[in-house]
Short mmCIF file of C-alpha atoms in Angstrom, two decimals:
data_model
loop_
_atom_site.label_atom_id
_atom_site.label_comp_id
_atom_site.label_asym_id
_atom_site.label_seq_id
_atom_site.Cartn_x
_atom_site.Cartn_y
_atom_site.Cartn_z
CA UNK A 1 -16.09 34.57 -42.87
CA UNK A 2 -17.35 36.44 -39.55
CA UNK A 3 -15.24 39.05 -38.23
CA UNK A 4 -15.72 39.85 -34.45
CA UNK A 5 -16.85 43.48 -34.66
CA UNK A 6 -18.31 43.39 -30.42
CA UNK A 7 -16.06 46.31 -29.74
CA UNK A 8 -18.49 48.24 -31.37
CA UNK A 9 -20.96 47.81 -28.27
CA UNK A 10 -20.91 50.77 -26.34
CA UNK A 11 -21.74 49.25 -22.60
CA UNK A 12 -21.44 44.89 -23.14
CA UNK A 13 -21.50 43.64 -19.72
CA UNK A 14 -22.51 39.79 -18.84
CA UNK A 15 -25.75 39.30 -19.77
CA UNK A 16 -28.84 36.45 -19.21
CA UNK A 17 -30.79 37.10 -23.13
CA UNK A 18 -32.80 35.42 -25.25
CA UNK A 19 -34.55 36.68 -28.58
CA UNK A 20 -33.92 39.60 -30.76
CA UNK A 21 -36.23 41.71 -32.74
CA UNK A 22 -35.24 44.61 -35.02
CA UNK A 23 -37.56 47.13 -36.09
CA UNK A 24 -37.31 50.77 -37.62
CA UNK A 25 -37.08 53.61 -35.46
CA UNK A 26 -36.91 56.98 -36.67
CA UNK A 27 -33.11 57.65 -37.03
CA UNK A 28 -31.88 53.32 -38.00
CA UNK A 29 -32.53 50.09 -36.64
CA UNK A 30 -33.47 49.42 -32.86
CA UNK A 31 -32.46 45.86 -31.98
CA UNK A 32 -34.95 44.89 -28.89
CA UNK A 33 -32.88 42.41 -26.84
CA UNK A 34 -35.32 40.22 -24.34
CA UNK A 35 -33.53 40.28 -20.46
CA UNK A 36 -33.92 36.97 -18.82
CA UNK A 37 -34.21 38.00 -15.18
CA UNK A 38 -32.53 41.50 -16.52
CA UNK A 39 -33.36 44.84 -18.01
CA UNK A 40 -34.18 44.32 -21.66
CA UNK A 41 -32.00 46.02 -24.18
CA UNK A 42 -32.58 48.51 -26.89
CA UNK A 43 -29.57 49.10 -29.11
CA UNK A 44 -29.13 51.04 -31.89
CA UNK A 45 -26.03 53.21 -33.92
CA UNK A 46 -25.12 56.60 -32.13
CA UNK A 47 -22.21 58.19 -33.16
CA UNK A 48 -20.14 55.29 -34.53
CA UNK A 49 -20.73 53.00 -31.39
CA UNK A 50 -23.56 50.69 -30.61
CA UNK A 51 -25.57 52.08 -27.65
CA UNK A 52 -28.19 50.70 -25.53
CA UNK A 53 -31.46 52.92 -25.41
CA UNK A 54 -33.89 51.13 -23.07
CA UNK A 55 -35.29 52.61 -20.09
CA UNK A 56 -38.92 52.61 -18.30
CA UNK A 57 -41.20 50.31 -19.54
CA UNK A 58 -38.66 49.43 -22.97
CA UNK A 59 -36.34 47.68 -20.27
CA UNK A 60 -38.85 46.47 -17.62
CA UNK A 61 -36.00 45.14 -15.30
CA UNK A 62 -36.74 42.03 -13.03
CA UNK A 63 -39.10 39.90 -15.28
CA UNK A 64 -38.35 37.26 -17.91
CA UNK A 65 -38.19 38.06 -21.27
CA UNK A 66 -37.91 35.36 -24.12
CA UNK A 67 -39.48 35.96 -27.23
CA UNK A 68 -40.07 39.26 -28.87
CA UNK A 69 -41.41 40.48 -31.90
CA UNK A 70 -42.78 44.00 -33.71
CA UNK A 71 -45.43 45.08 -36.44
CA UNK A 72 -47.79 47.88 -36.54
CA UNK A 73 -51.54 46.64 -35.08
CA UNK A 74 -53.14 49.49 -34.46
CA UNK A 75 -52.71 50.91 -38.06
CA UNK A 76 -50.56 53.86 -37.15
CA UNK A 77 -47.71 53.32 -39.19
CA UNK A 78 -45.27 52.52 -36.18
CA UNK A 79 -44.59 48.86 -35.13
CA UNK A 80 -45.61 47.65 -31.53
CA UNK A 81 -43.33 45.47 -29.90
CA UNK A 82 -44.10 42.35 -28.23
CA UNK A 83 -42.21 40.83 -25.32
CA UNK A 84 -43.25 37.39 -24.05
CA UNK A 85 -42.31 36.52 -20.58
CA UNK A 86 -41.91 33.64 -19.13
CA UNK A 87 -41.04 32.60 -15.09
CA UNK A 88 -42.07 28.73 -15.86
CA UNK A 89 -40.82 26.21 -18.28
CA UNK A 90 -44.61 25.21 -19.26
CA UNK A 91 -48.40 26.02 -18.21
CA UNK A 92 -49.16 29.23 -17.12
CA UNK A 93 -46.37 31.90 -15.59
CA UNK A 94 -46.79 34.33 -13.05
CA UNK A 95 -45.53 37.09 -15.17
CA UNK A 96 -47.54 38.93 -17.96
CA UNK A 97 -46.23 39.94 -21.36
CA UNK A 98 -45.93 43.12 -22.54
CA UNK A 99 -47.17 45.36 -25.53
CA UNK A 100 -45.05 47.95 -26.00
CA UNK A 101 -46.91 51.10 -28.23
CA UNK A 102 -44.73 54.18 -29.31
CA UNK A 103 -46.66 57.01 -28.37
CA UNK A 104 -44.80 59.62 -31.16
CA UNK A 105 -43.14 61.84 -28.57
CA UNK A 106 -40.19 59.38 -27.75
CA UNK A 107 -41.97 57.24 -24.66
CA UNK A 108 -43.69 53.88 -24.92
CA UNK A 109 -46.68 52.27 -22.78
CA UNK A 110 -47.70 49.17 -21.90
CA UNK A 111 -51.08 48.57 -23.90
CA UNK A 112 -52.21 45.66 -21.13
CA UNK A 113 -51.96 48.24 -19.01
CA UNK A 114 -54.22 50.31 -20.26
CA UNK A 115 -57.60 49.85 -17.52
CA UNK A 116 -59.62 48.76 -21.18
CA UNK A 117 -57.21 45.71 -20.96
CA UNK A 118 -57.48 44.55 -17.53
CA UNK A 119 -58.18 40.86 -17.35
CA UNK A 120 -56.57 40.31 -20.66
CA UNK A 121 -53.21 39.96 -20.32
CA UNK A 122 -51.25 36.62 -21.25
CA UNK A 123 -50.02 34.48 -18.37
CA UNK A 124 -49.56 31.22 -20.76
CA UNK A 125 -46.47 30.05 -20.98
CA UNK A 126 -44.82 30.05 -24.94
CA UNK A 127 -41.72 30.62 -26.46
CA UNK A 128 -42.07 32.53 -29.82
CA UNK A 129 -43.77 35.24 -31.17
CA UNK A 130 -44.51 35.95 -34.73
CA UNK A 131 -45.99 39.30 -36.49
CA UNK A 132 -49.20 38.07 -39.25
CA UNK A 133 -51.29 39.80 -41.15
CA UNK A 134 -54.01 37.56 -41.92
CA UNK A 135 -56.02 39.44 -44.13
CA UNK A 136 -54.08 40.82 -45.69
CA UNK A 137 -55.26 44.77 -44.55
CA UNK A 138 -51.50 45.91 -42.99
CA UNK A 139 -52.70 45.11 -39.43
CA UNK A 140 -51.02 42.98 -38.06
CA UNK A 141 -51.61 40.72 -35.26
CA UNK A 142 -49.40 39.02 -32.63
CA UNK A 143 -49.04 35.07 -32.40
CA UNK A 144 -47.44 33.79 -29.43
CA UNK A 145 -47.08 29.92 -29.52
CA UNK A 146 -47.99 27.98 -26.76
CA UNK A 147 -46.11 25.39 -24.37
CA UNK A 148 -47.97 22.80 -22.72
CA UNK A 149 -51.03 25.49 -23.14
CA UNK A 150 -53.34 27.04 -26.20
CA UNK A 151 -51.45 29.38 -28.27
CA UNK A 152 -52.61 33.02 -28.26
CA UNK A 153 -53.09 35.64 -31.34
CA UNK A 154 -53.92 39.11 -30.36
CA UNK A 155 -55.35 41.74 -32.52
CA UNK A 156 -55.76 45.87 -31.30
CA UNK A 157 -59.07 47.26 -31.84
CA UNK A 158 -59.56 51.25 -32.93
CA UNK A 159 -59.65 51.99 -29.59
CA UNK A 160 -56.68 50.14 -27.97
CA UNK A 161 -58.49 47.53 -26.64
CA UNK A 162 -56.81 43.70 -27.25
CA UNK A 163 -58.56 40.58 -28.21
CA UNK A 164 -57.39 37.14 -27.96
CA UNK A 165 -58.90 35.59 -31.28
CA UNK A 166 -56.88 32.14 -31.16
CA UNK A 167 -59.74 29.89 -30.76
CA UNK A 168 -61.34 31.75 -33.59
CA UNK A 169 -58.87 31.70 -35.93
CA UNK A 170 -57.85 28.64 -35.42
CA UNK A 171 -54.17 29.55 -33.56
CA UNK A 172 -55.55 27.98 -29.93
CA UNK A 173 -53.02 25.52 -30.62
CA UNK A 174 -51.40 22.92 -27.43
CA UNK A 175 -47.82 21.99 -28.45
CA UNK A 176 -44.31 22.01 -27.35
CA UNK A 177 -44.29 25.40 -29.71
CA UNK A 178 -40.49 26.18 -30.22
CA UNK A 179 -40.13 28.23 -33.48
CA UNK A 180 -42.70 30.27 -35.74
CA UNK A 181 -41.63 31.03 -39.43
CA UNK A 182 -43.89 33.34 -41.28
CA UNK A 183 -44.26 33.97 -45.11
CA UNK A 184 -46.27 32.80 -48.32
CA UNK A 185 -45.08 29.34 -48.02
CA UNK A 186 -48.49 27.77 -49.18
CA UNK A 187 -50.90 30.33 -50.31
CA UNK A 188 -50.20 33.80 -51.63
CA UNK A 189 -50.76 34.96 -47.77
CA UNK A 190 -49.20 34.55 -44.65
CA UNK A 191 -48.88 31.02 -43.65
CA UNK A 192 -47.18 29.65 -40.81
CA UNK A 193 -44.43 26.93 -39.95
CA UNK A 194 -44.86 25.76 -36.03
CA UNK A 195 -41.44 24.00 -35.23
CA UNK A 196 -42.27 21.95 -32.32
CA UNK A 197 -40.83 19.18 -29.78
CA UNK A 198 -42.25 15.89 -28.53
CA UNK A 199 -44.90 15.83 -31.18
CA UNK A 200 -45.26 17.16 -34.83
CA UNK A 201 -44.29 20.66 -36.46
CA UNK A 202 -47.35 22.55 -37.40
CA UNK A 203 -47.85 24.31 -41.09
CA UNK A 204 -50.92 26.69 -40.75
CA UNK A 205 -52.15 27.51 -44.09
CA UNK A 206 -53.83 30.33 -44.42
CA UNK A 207 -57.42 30.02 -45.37
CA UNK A 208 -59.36 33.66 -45.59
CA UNK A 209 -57.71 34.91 -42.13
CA UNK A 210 -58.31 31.37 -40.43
CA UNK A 211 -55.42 28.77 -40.10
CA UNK A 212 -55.55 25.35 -40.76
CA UNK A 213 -53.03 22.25 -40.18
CA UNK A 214 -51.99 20.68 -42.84
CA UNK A 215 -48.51 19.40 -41.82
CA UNK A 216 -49.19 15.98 -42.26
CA UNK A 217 -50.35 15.90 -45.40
CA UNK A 218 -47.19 18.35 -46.99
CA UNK A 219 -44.91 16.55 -45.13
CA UNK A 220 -43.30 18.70 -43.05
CA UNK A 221 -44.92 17.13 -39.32
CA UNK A 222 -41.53 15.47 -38.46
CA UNK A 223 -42.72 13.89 -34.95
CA UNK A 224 -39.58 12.01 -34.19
CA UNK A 225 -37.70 15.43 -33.90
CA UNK A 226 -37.04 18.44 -31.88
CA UNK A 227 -37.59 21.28 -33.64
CA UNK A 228 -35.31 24.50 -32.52
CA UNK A 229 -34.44 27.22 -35.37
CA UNK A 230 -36.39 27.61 -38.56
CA UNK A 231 -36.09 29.81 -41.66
CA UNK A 232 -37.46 30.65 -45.13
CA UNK A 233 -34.91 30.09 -48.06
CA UNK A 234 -35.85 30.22 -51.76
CA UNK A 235 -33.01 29.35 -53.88
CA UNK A 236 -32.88 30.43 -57.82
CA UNK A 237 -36.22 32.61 -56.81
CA UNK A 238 -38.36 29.29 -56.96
CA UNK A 239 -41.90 29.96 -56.07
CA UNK A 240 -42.06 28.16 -52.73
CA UNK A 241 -39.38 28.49 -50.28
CA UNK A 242 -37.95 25.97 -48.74
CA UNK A 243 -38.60 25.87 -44.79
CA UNK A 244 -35.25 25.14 -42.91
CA UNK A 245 -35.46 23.60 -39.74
CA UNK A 246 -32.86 23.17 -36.86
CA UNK A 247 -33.46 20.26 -34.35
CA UNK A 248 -32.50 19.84 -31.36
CA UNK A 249 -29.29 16.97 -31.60
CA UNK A 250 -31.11 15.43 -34.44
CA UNK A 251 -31.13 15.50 -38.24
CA UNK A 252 -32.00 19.17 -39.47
CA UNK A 253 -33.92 19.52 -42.69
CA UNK A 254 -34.76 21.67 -45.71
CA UNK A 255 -38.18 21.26 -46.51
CA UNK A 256 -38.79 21.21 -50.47
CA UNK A 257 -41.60 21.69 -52.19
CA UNK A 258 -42.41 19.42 -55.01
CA UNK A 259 -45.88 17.56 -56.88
CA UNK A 260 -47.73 19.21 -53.82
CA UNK A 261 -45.51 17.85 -51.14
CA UNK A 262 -42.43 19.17 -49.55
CA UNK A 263 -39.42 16.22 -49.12
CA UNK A 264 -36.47 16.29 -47.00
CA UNK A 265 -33.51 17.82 -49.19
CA UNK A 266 -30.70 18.47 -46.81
CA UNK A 267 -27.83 17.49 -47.70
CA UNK A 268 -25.06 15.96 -44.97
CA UNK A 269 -23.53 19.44 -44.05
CA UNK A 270 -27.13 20.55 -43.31
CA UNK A 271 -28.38 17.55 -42.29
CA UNK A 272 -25.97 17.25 -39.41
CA UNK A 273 -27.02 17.29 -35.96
CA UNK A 274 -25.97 20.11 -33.78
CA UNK A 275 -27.15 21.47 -31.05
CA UNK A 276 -29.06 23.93 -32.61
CA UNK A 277 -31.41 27.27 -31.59
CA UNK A 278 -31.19 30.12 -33.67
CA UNK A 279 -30.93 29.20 -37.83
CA UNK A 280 -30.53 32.55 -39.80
CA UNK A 281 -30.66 32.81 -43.64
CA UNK A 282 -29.14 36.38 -44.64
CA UNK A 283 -26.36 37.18 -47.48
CA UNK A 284 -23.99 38.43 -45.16
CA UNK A 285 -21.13 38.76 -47.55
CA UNK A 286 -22.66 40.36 -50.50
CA UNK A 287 -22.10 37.49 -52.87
CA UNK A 288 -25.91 37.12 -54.29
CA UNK A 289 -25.79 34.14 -52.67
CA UNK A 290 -27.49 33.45 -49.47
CA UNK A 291 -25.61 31.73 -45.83
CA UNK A 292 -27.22 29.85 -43.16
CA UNK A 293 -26.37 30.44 -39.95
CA UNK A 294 -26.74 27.99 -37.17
CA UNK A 295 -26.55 29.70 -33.52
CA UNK A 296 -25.49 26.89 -31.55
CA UNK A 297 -25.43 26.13 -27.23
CA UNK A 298 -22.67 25.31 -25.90
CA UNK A 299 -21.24 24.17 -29.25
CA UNK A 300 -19.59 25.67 -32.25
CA UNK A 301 -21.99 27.81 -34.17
CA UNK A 302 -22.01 26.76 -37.59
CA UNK A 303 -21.97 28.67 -41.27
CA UNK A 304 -23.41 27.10 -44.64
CA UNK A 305 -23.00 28.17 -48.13
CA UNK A 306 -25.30 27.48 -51.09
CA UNK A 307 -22.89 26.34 -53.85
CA UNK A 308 -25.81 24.18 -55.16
CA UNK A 309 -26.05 22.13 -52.19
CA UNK A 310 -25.27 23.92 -48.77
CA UNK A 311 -21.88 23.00 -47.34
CA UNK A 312 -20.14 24.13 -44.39
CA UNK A 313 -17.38 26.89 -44.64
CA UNK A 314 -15.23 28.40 -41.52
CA UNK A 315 -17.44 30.78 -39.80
CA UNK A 316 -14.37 33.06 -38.58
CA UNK A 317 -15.11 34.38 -35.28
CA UNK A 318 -18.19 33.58 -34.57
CA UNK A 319 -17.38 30.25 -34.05
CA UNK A 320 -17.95 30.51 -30.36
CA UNK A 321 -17.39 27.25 -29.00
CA UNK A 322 -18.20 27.47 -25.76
CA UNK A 323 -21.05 30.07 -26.11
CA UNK A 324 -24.34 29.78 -24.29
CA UNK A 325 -26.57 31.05 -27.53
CA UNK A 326 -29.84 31.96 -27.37
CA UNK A 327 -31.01 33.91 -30.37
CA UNK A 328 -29.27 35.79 -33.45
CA UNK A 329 -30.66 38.42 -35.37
CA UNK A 330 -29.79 40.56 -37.97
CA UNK A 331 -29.84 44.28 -39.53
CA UNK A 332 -27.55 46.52 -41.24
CA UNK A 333 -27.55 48.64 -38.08
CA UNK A 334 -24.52 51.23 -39.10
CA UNK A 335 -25.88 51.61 -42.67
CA UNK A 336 -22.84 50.32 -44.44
CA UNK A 337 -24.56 47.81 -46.94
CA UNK A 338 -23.08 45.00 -45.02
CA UNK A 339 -25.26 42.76 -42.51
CA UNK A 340 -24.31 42.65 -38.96
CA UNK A 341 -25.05 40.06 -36.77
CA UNK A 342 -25.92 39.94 -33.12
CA UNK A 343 -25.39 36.80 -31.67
CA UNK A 344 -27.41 36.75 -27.82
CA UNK A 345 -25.93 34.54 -24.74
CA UNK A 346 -27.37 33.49 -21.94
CA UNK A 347 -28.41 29.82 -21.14
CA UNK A 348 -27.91 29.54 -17.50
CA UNK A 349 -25.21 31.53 -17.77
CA UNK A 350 -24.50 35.49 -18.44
CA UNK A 351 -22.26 36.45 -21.51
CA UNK A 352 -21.61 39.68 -22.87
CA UNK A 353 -23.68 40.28 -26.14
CA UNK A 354 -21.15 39.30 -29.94
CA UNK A 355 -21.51 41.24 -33.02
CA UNK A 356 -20.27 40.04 -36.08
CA UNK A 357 -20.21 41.29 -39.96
CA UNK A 358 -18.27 39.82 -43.24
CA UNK A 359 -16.00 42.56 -44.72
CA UNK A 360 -16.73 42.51 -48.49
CA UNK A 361 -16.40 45.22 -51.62
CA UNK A 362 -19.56 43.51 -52.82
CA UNK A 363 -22.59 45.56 -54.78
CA UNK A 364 -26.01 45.64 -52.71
CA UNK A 365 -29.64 46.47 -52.63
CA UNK A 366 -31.90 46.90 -49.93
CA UNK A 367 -35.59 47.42 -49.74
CA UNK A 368 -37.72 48.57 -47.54
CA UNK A 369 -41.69 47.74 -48.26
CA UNK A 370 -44.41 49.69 -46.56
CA UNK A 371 -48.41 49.05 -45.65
CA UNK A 372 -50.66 51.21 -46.70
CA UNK A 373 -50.01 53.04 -42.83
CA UNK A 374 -46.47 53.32 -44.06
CA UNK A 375 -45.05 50.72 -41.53
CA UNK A 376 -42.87 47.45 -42.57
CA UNK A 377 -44.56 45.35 -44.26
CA UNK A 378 -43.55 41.85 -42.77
CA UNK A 379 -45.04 39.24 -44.95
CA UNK A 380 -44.36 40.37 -48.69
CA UNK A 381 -42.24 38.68 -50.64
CA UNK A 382 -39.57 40.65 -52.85
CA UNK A 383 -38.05 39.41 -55.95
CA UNK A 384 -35.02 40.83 -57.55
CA UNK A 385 -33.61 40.28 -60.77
CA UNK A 386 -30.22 40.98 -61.85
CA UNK A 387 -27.76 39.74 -65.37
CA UNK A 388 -26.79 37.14 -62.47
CA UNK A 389 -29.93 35.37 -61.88
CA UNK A 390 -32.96 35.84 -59.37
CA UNK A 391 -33.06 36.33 -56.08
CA UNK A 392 -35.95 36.33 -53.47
CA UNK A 393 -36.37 37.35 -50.47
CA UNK A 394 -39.75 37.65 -47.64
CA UNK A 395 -39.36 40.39 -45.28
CA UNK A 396 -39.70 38.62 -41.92
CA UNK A 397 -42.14 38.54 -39.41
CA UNK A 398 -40.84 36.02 -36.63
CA UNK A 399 -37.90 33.19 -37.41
CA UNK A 400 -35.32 32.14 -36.24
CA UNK A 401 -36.17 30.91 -32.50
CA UNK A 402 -37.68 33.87 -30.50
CA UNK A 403 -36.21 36.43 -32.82
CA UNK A 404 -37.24 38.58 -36.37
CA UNK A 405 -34.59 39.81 -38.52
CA UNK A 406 -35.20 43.85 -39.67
CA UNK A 407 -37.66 44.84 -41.94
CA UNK A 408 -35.83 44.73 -44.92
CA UNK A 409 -35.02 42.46 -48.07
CA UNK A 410 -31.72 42.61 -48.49
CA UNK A 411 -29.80 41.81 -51.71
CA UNK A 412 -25.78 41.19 -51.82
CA UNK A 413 -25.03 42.12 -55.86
CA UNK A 414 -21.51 41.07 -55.89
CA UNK A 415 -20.48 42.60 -59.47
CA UNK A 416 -24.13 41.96 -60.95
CA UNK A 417 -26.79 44.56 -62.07
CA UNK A 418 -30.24 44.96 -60.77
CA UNK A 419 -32.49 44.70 -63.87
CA UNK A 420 -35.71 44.71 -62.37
CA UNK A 421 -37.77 44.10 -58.77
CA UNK A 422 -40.75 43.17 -58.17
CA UNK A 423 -42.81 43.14 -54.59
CA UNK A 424 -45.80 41.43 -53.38
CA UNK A 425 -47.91 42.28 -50.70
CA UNK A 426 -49.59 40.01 -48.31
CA UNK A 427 -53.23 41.17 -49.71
CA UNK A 428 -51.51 40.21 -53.39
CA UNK A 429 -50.86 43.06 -54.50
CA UNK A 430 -47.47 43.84 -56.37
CA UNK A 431 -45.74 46.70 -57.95
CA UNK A 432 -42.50 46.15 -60.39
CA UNK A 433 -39.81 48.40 -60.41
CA UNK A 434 -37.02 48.59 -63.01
CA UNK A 435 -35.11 51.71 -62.41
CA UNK A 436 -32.57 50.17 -59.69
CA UNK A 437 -29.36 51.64 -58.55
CA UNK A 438 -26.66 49.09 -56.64
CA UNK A 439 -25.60 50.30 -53.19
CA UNK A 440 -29.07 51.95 -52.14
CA UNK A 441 -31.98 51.36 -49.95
CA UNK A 442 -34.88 51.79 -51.87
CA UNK A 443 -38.78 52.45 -49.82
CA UNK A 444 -41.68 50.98 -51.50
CA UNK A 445 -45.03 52.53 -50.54
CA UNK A 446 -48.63 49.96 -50.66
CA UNK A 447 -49.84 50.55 -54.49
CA UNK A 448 -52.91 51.69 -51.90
CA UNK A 449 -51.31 54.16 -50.15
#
């Protein structure tokens, strides 16, 4: 399916990354690469090339980036971007994370750097990091999940100061934390899905802006796995999605949900073990239909198709055998209506950066919902309805493993109409829409705003 579009990349030298984040800057997408031990990377479309922006503070050269995320938290209708570092494999780390704010004048800073901050920056050693609204307001606060130590969730006050509220909210959480997935998978709110390893996965429903565990009784705690990748699906526009998650050289599921419980539904393509990090739902070639993608270390990256049960199909070039992957995200960064995908290397070895898209002449829809602020709002769930069928989509907040896709619910038409669209907020709010157009991006401000 994948052709190898990595020409496109400006400057694509050997390179030690790990997650991708993609959030909306003020002329496209900026894709913030995490530098493992190297400058982070900003990229974004200039020109008809690829280019990396990062400099100062955005590239932070000589620490160890992982897991990144963005979302507005102070309310100012730009998204924050959150870089987790991390010089240890568990515990604590000698290296504190960042919180990158846009200032509005084209320069960021470093909000735990800010003197109100001192003494609260986070030395604990995670992996992920994972954008939730809680209450539903369009602030946003930053889960990072812990490894060997509690998890952290920070929130920005009015005047830039940052509180830890874990143990509050109920987020102070000790696991092997791999992979945070982010949507209304339980309530009509944010939940969360924890993928974790040596112990159970986590699924924090959302109870009034505090989180409680409630894997084991859904299903979905797993403890014999490994959890890696993980990623919202919802086939036919069903009301629950279906959690997808990678595992590390074991059997990979697809959470169902059905008579209050979710089952195991994979089928064998799915089901079969890989060695697995990034998994990726996106319709990449325009088809209505939605691909998984299964970023893959040191082994062939794999490429699923829902024909009613998720099979394999040749993933072109982005096979990548021998590839040291690390995270995946994607965006439409050169506006074409088509997904790209940027696949990031780097697992004790550098590798230049890939970047992938499917060539199709397929119809499309994107859209773009807003907060009240008028930034993304990650969280709501949008679903589309066409003479085809129904299609649904959450705009994401953190999946994958360390990464979040762009902003965005896209929507491949094929040769179907948009009849009608509905979104819904994360404070439950929704506004339908049935004047649609194929092959536009369509902005949907908060009914509040």
């Amino acid at each position: 399916m994948f052709e190898d579009r990595s020409g496109l990349l400006a400057d694509n030298p050997p390179f030690r990354g790990y997650g991708a984040a993609v959030t909306a800057g003020p002329d496209g997408a900026r894709v913030f690469v995490a530098g493992f031990g190297a400058a982070n990377r900003v990229l974004r479309w200039d020109d008809g090339r690829v280019v990396d922006t990062a400099c100062g503070v955005l590239a932070d050269e000589g620490r160890h980036a992982i897991g990144v995320a963005a979302a507005d938290l102070d309310a100012d209708g730009r998204e924050e971007v959150y870089v987790h570092n991390v010089a240890s494999f568990g515990g604590t780390s000698n290296e504190a994370d960042l919180l990158l704010d846009p200032t509005g004048e084209g320069t960021w800073r470093d909000l735990f750097a800010d003197p109100l901050n001192r003494g609260r920056e986070n030395y604990r050693v995670g992996r992920s990091v994972a954008a939730i609204d809680r209450l539903g307001t369009g602030r946003y606060g930053m889960y990072v999940t812990g490894y060997g130590s509690p998890g952290r969730f920070y929130e920005v006050g009015d005047d830039g100061g940052i509180t830890d509220l874990a143990d509050a909210v109920g987020l102070d959480i000790v696991t092997g934390g791999r992979s945070v997935v982010v949507g209304p998978i339980l309530s009509d709110r944010t939940d969360l899905f924890l993928g974790t390893e040596r112990g159970p996965n986590l699924l924090l429903r959302n109870a009034g802006g505090t989180f409680v565990d409630v894997a084991r009784e859904y299903g979905v705690d797993d403890p014999e796995e490994n959890a890696r990748g993980a990623a919202l699906v919802t086939p036919d526009g069903a009301s629950t999605p279906d959690i997808v998650c990678g595992n590390w050289n074991g059997e990979n599921r697809l959470f169902t949900l059905a008579d209050d419980a979710f089952t195991d539904t994979a089928p064998p393509d799915l089901a079969r073990p890989a060695r697995v990090r990034t998994v990726i739902a996106a319709d990449f070639d325009n088809d209505g239909r939605q691909e998984l993608f299964m970023n893959c270390l040191g082994a062939p990256n794999r490429l699923l198709v829902d024909d009613g049960g998720w099979t394999q199909t040749g993933v072109g070039d982005a096979l990548e055998s021998e590839g040291l992957g690390t995270g995946a995200a994607v965006t439409d960064i050169d506006g074409d209506g088509t997904l790209e995908l940027l696949v990031v290397h780097g697992e004790g070895e550098a590798q230049p950066l890939s970047l992938f898209a499917a060539p199709n002449d397929g119809d499309w829809l994107r859209v773009r919902p807003l907060t009240a602020n008028g930034a993304p709002a990650r969280g709501a769930r949008v679903d589309l309805q066409t003479d085809a069928g129904h299609q649904s989509r959450v705009i994401d907040a953190g999946s994958g493993y360390l990464c979040q896709m762009e902003p965005v619910a896209h929507f491949g038409l094929g040769s179907a109409t948009p009849e009608s669209l509905t979104v819904r907020w994360p404070d439950g709010r929704e506004r339908t829409y049935t004047d649609l157009d194929a092959r536009t991006t369509m902005t949907c401000p908060h009914p509040g705003s």
